[in-house]
mmCIF file of C-alpha atoms and ligand atoms in Angstrom:
data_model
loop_
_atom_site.group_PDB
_atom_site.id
_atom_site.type_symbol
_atom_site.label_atom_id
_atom_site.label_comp_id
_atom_site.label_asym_id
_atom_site.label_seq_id
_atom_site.Cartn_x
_atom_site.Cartn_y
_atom_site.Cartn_z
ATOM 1 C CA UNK W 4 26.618 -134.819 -54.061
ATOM 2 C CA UNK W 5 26.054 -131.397 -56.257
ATOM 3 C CA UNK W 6 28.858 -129.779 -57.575
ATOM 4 C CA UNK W 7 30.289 -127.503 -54.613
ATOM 5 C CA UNK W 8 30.838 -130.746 -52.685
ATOM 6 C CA UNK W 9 27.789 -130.450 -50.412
ATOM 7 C CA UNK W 10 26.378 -133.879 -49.175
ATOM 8 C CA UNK W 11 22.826 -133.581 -48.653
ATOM 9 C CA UNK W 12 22.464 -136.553 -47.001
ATOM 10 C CA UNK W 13 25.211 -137.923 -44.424
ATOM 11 C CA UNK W 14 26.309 -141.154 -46.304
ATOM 12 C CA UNK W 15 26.722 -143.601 -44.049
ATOM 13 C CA UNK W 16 30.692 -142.562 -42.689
ATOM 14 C CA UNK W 17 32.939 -145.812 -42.008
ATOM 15 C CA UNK W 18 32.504 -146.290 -38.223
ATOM 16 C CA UNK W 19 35.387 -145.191 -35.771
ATOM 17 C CA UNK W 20 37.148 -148.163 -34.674
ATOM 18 C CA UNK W 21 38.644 -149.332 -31.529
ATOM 19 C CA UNK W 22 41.884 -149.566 -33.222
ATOM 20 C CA UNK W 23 41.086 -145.880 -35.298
ATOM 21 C CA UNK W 24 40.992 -144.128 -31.275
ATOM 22 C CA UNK W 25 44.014 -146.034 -29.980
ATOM 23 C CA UNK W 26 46.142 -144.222 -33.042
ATOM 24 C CA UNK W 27 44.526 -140.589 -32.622
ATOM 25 C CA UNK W 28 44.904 -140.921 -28.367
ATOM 26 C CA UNK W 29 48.903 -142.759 -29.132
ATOM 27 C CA UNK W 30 49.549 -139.594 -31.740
ATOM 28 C CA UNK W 31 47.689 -137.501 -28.735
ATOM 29 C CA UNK W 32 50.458 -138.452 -26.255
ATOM 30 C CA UNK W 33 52.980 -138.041 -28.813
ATOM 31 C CA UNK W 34 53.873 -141.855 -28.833
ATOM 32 C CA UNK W 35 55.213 -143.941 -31.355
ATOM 33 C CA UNK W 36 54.167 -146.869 -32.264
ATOM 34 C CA UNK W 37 57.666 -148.565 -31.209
ATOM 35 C CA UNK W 38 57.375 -146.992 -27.642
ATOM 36 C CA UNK W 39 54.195 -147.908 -26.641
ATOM 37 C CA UNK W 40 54.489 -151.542 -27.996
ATOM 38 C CA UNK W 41 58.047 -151.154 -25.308
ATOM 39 C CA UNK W 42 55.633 -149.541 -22.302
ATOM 40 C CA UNK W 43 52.746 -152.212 -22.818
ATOM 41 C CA UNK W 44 56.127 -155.391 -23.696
ATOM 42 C CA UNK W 45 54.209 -156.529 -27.060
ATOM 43 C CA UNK W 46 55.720 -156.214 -30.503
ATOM 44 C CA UNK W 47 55.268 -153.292 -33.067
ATOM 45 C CA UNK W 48 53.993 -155.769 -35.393
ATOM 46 C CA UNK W 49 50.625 -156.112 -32.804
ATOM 47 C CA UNK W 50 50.259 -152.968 -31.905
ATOM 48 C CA UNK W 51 50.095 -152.093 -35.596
ATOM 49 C CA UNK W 52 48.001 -154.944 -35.829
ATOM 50 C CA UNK W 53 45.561 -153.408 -33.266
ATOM 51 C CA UNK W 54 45.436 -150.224 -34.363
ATOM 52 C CA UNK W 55 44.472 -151.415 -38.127
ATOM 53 C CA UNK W 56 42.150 -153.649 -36.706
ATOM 54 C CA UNK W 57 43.299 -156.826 -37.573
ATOM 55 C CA UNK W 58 43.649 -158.283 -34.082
ATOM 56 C CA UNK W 59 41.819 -157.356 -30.690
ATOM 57 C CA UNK W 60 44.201 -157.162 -27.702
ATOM 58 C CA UNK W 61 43.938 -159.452 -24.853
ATOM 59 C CA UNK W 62 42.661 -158.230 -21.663
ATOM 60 C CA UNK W 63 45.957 -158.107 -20.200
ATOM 61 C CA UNK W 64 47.266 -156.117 -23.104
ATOM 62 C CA UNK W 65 44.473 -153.731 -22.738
ATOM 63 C CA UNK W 66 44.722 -152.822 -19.474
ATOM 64 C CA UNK W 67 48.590 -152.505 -19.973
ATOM 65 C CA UNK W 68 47.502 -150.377 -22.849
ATOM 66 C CA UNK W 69 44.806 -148.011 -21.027
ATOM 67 C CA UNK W 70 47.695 -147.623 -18.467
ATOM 68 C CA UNK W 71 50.583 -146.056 -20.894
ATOM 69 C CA UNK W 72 47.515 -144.073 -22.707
ATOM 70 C CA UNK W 73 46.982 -142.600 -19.353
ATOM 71 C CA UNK W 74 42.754 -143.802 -18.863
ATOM 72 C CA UNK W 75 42.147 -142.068 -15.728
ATOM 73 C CA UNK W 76 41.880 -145.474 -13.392
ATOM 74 C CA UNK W 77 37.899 -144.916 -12.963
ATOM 75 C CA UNK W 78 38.024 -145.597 -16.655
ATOM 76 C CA UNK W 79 40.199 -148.376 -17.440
ATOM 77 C CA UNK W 80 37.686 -151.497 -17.398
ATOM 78 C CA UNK W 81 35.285 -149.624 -19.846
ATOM 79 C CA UNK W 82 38.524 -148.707 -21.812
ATOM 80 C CA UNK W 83 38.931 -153.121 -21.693
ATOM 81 C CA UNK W 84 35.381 -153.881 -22.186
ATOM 82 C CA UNK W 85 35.340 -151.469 -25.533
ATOM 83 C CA UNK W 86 38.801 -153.289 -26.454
ATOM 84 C CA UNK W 87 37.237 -156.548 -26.403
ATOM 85 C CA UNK W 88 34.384 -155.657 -28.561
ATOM 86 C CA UNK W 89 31.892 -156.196 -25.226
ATOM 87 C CA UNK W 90 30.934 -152.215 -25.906
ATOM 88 C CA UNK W 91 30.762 -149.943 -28.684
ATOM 89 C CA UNK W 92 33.756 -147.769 -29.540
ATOM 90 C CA UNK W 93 31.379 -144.378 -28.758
ATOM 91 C CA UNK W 94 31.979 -145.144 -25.228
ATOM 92 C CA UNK W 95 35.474 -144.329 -25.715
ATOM 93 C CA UNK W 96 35.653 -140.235 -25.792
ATOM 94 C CA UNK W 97 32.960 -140.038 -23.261
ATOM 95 C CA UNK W 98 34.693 -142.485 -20.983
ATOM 96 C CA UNK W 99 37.863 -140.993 -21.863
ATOM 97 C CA UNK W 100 37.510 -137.475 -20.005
ATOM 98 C CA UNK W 101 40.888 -138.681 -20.537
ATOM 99 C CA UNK W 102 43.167 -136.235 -18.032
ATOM 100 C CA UNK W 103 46.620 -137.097 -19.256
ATOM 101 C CA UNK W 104 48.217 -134.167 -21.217
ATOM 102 C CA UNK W 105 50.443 -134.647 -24.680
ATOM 103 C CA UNK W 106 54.093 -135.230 -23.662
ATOM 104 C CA UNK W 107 55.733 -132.303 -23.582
ATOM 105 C CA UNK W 108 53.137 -130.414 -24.714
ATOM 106 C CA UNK W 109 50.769 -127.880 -22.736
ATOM 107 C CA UNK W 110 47.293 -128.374 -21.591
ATOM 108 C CA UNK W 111 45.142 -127.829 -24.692
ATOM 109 C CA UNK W 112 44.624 -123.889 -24.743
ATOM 110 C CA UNK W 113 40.946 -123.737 -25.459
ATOM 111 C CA UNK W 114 39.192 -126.458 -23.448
ATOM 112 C CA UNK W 115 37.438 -123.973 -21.075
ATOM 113 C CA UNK W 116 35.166 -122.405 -23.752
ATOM 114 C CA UNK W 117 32.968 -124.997 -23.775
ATOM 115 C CA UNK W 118 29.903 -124.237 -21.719
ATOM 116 C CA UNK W 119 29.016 -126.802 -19.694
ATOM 117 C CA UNK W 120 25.354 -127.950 -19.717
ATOM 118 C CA UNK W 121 22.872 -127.107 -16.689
ATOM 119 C CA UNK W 122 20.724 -130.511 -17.521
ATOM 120 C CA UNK W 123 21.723 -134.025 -18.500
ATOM 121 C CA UNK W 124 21.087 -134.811 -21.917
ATOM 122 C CA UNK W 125 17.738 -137.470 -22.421
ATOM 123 C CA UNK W 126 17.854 -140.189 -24.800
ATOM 124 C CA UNK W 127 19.807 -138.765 -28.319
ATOM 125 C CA UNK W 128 22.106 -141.963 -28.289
ATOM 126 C CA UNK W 129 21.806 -142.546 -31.225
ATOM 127 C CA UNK W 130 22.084 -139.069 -33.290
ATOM 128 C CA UNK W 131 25.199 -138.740 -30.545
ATOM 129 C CA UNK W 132 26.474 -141.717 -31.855
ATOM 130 C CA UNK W 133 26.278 -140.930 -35.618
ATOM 131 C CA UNK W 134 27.604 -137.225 -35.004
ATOM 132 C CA UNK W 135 30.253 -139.412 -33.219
ATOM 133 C CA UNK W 136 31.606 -141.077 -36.204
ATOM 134 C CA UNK W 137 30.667 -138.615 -38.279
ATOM 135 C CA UNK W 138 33.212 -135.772 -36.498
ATOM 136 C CA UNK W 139 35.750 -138.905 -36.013
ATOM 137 C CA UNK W 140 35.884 -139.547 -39.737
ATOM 138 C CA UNK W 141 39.126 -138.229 -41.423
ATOM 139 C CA UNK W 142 37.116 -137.785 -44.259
ATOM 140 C CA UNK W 143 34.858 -135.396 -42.802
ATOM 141 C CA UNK W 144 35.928 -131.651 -41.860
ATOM 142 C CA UNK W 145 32.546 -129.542 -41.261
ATOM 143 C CA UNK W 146 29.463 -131.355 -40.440
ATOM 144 C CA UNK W 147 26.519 -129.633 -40.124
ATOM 145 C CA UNK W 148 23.342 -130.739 -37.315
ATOM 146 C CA UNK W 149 20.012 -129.020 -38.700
ATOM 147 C CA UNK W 150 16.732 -129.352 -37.681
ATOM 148 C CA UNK W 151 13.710 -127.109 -36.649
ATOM 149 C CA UNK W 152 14.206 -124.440 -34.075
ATOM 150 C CA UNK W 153 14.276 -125.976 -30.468
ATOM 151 C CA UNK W 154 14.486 -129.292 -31.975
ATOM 152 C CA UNK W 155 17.866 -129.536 -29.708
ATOM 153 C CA UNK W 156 20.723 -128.962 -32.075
ATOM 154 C CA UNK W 157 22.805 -126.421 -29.787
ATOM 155 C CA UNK W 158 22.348 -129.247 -26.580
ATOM 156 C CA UNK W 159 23.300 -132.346 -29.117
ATOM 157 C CA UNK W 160 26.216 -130.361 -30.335
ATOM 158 C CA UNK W 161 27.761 -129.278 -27.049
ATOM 159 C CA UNK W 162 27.237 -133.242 -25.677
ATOM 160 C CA UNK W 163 29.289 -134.564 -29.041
ATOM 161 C CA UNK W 164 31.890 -131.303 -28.227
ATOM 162 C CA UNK W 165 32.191 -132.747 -24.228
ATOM 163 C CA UNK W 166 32.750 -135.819 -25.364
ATOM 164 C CA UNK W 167 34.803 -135.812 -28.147
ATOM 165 C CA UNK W 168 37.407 -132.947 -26.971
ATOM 166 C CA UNK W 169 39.474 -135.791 -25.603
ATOM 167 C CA UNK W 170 40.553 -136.946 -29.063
ATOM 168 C CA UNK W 171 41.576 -133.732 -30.371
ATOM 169 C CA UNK W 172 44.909 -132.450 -29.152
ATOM 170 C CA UNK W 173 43.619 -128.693 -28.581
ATOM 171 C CA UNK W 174 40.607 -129.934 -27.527
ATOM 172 C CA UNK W 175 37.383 -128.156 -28.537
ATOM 173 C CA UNK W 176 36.045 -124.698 -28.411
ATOM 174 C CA UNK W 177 32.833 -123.598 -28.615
ATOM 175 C CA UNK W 178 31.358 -120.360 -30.194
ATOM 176 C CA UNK W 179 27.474 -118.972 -29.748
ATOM 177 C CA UNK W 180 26.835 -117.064 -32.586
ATOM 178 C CA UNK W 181 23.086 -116.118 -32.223
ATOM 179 C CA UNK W 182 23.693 -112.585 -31.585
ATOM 180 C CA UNK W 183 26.214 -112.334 -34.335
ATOM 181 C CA UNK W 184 24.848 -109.540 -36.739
ATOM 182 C CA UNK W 185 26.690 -110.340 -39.821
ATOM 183 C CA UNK W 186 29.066 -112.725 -41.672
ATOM 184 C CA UNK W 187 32.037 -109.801 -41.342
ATOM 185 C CA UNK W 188 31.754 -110.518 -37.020
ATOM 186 C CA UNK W 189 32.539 -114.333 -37.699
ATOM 187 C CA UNK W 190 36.305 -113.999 -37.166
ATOM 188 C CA UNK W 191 36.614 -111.876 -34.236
ATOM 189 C CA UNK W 192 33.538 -113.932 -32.575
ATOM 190 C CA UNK W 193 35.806 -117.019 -33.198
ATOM 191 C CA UNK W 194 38.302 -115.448 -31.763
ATOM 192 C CA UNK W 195 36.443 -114.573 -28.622
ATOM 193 C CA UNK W 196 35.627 -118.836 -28.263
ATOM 194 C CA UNK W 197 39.568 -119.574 -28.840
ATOM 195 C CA UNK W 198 40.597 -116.223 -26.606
ATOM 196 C CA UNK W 199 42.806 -115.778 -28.839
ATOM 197 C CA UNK W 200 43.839 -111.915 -29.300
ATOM 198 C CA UNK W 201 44.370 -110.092 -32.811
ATOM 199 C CA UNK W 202 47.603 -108.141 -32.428
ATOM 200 C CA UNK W 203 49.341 -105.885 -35.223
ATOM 201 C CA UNK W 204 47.377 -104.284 -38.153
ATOM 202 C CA UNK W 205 47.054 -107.797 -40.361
ATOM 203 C CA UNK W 206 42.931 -108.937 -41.002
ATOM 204 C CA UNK W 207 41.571 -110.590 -38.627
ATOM 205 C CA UNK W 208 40.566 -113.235 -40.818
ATOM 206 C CA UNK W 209 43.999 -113.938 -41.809
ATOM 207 C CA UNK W 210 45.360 -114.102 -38.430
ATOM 208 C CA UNK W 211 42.703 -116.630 -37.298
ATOM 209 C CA UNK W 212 43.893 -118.536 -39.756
ATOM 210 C CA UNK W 213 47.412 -118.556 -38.510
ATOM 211 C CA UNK W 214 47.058 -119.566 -35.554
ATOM 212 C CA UNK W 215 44.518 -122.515 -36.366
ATOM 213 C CA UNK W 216 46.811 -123.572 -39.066
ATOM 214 C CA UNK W 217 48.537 -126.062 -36.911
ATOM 215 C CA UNK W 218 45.797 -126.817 -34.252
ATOM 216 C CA UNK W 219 44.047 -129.869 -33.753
ATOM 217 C CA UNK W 220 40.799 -128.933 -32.899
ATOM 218 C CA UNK W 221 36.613 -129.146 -33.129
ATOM 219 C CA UNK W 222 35.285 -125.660 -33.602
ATOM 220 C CA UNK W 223 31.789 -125.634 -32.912
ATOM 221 C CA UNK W 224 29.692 -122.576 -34.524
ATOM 222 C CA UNK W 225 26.439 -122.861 -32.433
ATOM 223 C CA UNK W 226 23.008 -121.579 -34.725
ATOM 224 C CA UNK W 227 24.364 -120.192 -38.028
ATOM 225 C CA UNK W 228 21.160 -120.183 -39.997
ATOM 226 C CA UNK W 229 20.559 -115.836 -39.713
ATOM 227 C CA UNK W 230 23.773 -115.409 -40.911
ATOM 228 C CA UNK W 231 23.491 -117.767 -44.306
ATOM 229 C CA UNK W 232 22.476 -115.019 -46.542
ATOM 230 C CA UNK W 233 25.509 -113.239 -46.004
ATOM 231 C CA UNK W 234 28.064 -114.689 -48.788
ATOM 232 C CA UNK W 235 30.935 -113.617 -46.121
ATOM 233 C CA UNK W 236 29.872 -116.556 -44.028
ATOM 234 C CA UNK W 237 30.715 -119.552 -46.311
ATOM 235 C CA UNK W 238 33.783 -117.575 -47.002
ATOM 236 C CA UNK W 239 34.462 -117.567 -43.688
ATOM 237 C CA UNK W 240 34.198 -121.391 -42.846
ATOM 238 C CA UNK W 241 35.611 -122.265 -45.801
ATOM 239 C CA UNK W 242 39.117 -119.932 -45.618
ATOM 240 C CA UNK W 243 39.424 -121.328 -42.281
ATOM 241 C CA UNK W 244 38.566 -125.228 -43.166
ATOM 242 C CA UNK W 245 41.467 -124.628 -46.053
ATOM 243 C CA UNK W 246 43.994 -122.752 -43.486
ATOM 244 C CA UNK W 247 43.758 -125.128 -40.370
ATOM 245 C CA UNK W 248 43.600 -128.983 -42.075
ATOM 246 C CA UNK W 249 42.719 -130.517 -38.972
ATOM 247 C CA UNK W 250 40.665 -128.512 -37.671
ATOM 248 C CA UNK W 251 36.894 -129.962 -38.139
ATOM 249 C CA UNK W 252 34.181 -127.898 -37.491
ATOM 250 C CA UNK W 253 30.542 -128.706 -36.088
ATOM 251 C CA UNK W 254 28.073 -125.444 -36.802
ATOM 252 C CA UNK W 255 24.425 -126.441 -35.814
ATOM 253 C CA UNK W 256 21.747 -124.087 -38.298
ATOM 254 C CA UNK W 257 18.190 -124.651 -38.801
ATOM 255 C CA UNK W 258 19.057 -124.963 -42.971
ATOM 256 C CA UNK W 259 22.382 -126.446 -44.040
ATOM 257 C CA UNK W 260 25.374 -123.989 -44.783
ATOM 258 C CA UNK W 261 25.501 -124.911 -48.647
ATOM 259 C CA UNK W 262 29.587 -125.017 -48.128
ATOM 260 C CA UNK W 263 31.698 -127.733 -49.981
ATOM 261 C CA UNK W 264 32.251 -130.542 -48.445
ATOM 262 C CA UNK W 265 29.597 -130.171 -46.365
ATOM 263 C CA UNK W 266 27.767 -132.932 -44.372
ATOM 264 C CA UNK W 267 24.850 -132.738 -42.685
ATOM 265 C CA UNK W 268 22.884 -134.577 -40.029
ATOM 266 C CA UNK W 269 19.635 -133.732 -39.963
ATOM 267 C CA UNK W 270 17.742 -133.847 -36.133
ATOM 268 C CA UNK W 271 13.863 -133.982 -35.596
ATOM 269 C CA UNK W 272 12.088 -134.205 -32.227
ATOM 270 C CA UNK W 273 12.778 -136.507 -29.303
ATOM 271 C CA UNK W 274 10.369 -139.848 -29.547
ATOM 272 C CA UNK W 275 7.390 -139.221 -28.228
ATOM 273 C CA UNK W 276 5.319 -142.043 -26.134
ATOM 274 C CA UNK W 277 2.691 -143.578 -29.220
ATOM 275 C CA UNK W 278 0.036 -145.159 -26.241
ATOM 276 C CA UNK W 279 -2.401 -142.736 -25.469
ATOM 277 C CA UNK W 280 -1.411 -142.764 -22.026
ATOM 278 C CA UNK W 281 2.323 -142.436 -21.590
ATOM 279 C CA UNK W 282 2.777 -144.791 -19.582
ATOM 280 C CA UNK W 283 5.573 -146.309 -21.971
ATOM 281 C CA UNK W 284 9.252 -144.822 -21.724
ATOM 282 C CA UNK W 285 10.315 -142.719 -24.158
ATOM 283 C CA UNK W 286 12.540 -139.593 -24.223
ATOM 284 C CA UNK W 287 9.965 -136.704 -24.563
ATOM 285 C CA UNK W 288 8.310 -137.936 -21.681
ATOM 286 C CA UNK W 289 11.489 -137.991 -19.590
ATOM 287 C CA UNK W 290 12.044 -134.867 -20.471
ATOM 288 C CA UNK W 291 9.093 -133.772 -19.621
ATOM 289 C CA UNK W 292 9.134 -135.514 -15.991
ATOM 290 C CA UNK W 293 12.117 -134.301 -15.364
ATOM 291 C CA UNK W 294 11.703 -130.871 -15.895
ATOM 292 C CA UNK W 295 7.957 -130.709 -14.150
ATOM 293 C CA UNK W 296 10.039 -132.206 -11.558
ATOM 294 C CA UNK W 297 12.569 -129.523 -11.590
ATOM 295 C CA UNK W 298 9.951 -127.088 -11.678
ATOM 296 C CA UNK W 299 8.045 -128.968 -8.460
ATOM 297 C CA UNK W 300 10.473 -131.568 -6.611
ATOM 298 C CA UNK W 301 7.024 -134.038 -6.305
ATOM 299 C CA UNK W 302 5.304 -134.139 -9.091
ATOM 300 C CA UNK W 303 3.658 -137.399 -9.209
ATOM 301 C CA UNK W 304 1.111 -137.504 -12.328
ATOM 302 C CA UNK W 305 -1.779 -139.475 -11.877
ATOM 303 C CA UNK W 306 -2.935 -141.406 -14.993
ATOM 304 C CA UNK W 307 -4.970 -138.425 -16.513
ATOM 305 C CA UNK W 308 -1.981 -136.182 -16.269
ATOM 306 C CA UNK W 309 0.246 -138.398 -17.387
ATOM 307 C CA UNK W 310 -1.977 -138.995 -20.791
ATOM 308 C CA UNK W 311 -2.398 -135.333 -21.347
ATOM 309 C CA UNK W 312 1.607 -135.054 -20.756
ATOM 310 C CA UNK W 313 1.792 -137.742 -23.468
ATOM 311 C CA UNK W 314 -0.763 -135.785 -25.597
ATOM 312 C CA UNK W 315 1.218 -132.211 -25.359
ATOM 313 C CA UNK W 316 4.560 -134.149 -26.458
ATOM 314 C CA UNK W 317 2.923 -135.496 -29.515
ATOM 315 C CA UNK W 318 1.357 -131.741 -30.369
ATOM 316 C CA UNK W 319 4.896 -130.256 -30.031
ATOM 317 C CA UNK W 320 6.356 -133.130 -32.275
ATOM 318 C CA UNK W 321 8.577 -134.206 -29.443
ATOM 319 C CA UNK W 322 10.835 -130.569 -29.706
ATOM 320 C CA UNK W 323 12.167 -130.030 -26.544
ATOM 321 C CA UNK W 324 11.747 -126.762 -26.443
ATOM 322 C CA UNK W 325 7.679 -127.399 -26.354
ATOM 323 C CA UNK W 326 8.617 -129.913 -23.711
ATOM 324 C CA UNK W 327 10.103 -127.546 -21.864
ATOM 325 C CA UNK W 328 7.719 -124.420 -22.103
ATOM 326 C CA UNK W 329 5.128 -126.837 -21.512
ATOM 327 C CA UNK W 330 6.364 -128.682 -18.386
ATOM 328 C CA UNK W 331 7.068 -125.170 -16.666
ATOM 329 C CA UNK W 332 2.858 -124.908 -16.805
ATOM 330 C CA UNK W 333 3.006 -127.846 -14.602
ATOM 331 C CA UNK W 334 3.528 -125.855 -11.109
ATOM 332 C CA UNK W 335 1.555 -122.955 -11.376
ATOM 333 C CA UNK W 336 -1.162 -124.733 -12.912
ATOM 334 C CA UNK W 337 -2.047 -127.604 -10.957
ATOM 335 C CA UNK W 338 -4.380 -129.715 -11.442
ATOM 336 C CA UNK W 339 -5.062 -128.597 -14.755
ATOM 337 C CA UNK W 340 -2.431 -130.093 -17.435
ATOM 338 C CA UNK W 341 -5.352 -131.428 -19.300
ATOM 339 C CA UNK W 342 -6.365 -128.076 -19.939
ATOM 340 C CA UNK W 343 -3.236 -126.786 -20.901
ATOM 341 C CA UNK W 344 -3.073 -129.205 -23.341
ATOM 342 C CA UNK W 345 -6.291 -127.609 -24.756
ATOM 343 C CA UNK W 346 -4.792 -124.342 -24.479
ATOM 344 C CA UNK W 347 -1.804 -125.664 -26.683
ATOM 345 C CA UNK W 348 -4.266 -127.865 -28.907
ATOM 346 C CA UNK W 349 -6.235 -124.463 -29.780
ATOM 347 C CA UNK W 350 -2.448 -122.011 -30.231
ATOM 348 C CA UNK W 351 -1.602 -124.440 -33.110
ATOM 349 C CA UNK W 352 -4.757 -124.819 -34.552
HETATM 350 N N1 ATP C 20 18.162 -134.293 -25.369
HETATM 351 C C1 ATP C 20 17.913 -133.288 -24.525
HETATM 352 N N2 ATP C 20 17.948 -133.494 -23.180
HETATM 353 C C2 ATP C 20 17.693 -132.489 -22.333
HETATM 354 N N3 ATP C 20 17.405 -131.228 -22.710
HETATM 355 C C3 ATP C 20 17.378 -130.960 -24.027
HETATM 356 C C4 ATP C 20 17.632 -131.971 -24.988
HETATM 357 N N4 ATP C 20 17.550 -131.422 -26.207
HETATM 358 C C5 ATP C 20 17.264 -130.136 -26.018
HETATM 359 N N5 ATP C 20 17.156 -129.850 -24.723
HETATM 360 C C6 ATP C 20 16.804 -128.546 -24.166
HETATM 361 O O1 ATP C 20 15.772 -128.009 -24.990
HETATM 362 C C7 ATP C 20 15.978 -126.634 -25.246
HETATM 363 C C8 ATP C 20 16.097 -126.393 -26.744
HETATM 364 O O2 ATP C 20 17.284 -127.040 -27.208
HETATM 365 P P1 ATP C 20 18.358 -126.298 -28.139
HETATM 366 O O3 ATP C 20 18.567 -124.900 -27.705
HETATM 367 O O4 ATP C 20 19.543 -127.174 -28.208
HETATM 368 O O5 ATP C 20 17.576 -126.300 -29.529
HETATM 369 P P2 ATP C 20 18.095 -125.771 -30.928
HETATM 370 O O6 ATP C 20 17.706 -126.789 -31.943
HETATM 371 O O7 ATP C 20 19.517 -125.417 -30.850
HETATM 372 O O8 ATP C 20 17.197 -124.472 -31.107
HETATM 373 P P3 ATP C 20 17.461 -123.216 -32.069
HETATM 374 O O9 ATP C 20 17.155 -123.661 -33.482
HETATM 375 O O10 ATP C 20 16.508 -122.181 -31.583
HETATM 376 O O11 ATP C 20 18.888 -122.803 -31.899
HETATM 377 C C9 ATP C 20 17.201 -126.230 -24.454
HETATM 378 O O12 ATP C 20 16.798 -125.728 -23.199
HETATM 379 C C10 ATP C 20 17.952 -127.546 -24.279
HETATM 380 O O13 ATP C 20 18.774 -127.558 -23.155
HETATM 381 MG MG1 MG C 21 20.558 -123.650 -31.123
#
């Protein structure tokens, strides 16, 4: 760690644990301890046991539990199988989707600014999984995902934002900041994500910080990196970070942000297939099926097409983006992937 604060390298964060979720979801529903040890008819004493880990509940007291934490029912048995230690605790957010609102408090304001995804995410489980823990960890308030340029940052970030909005009270918001000319737009482009409306003749900046002061939230500030030069940018994220203590922010950039207490997750391609056929499973080439197959409904390589499929993910380092560009050839160019991987072979030459 240099002096700002700024972890180059993600230390290896404490993982979330079963017991860690129960508390955030309990505080969530604006339970106490003592009322949801009454709702579930165990002691205090276990549920505080639970929740620091010390004891796993029984399956009875699970489901009891993933009742009065109000698991949609299509959930419940993962909710069990995760309490038991039979999955890992990632499953939890993502299986959450969990519906139930805070008592007495209103649906969390900003949950419809996240875009949702046109494709399923392929393979990432694992980078999910540490951006998981990493965004989970108390200890952690801006994390940053870097990586080349199509190397899938923006995708991983809004999968970990989908997932994860469920165990932040105000849910998460989402803000896409490519077309953002300067560090001075940050606030009001925040703003836009949160629709929240500047009123009166106060900054902006200031007033953003208001009203995040007492949200619970994950901000996501989608491809940063043109806007690093400006010094009004790491001003930016970290007045806010200081104003609004649990908010924690996820910003995706091709080069880290340089802000303290910074931590960073660094991305690189999808695995590509190391036969020199393809024929093995591995993410690039699912993502490159699947979108030939978007792009023609039967596409059915044939050994030679499937090798030269394999080939172009290796030559594009397994970036999606390449994937992509690439497997759009696949239609109009029939039979003749082998020679488009030439054609590619020769560009990067
Ligand atoms: N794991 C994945 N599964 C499916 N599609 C993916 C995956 N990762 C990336 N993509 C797709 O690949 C393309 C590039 O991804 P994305 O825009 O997230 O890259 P990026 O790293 O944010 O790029 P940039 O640095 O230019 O902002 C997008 O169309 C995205 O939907
Ligand atoms: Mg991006």
């Amino acid at each position: 760690m240099d002096k700002k604060g700024y972890n180059r390298r993600v230390p290896d964060p404490s993982p979330v644990t079963f017991g860690g979720w129960l508390r955030l979801r309990r505080k969530y529903l604006d339970l106490t301890q003592a009322a949801l040890a009454d709702q579930v008819g165990c002691s205090v004493a276990a549920i505080k046991k639970i929740e620091a880990g010390d004891r796993r509940p029984s399956r009875q007291v699970a489901a009891l539990l993933a009742r009065s934490l109000r698991l949609p029912e299509a959930q419940q048995a993962a909710f069990v199988r995760v309490a038991r230690g039979e999955l890992p605790v990632e499953r939890l957010p993502a299986a959450a989707g969990v519906t139930g609102s805070p008592a007495g408090a209103s649906a969390p304001a900003v949950q419809h600014t996240l875009p949702t995804p046109a494709n399923a995410l392929i393979g990432r489980e694992v980078e999910l999984a540490a951006l998981a823990r990493l965004l989970m960890d108390p200890r952690c308030r801006l994390a940053t995902l870097t990586g080349p340029g199509g190397s899938g940052k923006t995708r991983l970030s809004l999968e970990a934002a989908h997932s994860l909005q469920p165990a932040f009270a105000h849910g998460a918001a989402f803000a896409p900041l490519a077309g953002l000319a300067a560090g001075a737009g940050l606030a009001t482009a925040i703003a836009e994500a949160l629709r929240f409306t500047f009123h009166g003749g106060e900054a902006p900046l200031r007033q953003l910080c208001d009203y995040l002061h007492d949200k619970h939230l994950l901000l996501v500030l989608d491809n940063l990196e043109h806007l690093l030069d400006d010094p009004a940018t790491a001003q930016f994220v970290e007045a806010v970070l200081q104003a609004a203590p649990r908010v924690t922010a996820l910003a995706t950039s091709r080069e880290p942000l340089r802000v303290a207490g910074e931590w960073v997750l660094e991305i690189q391609g999808l695995p590509v297939p190391v036969g020199p056929d393809g024929a093995e499973t591995s993410s690039a080439m699912a993502l490159f099926a699947e979108r030939a197959r978007q792009a023609r409904a039967d596409w059915s390589p044939d050994e030679a097409e499937r090798a030269a499929a394999a080939r172009i993910c290796r030559l594009v380092d397994g970036m999606p983006l390449g994937i992509e560009l690439a497997a759009a050839w696949v239609p109009a160019h029939r039979p003749s992937l082998h020679q488009h991987h030439g054609v590619l072979h020769i560009g990067m030459e």
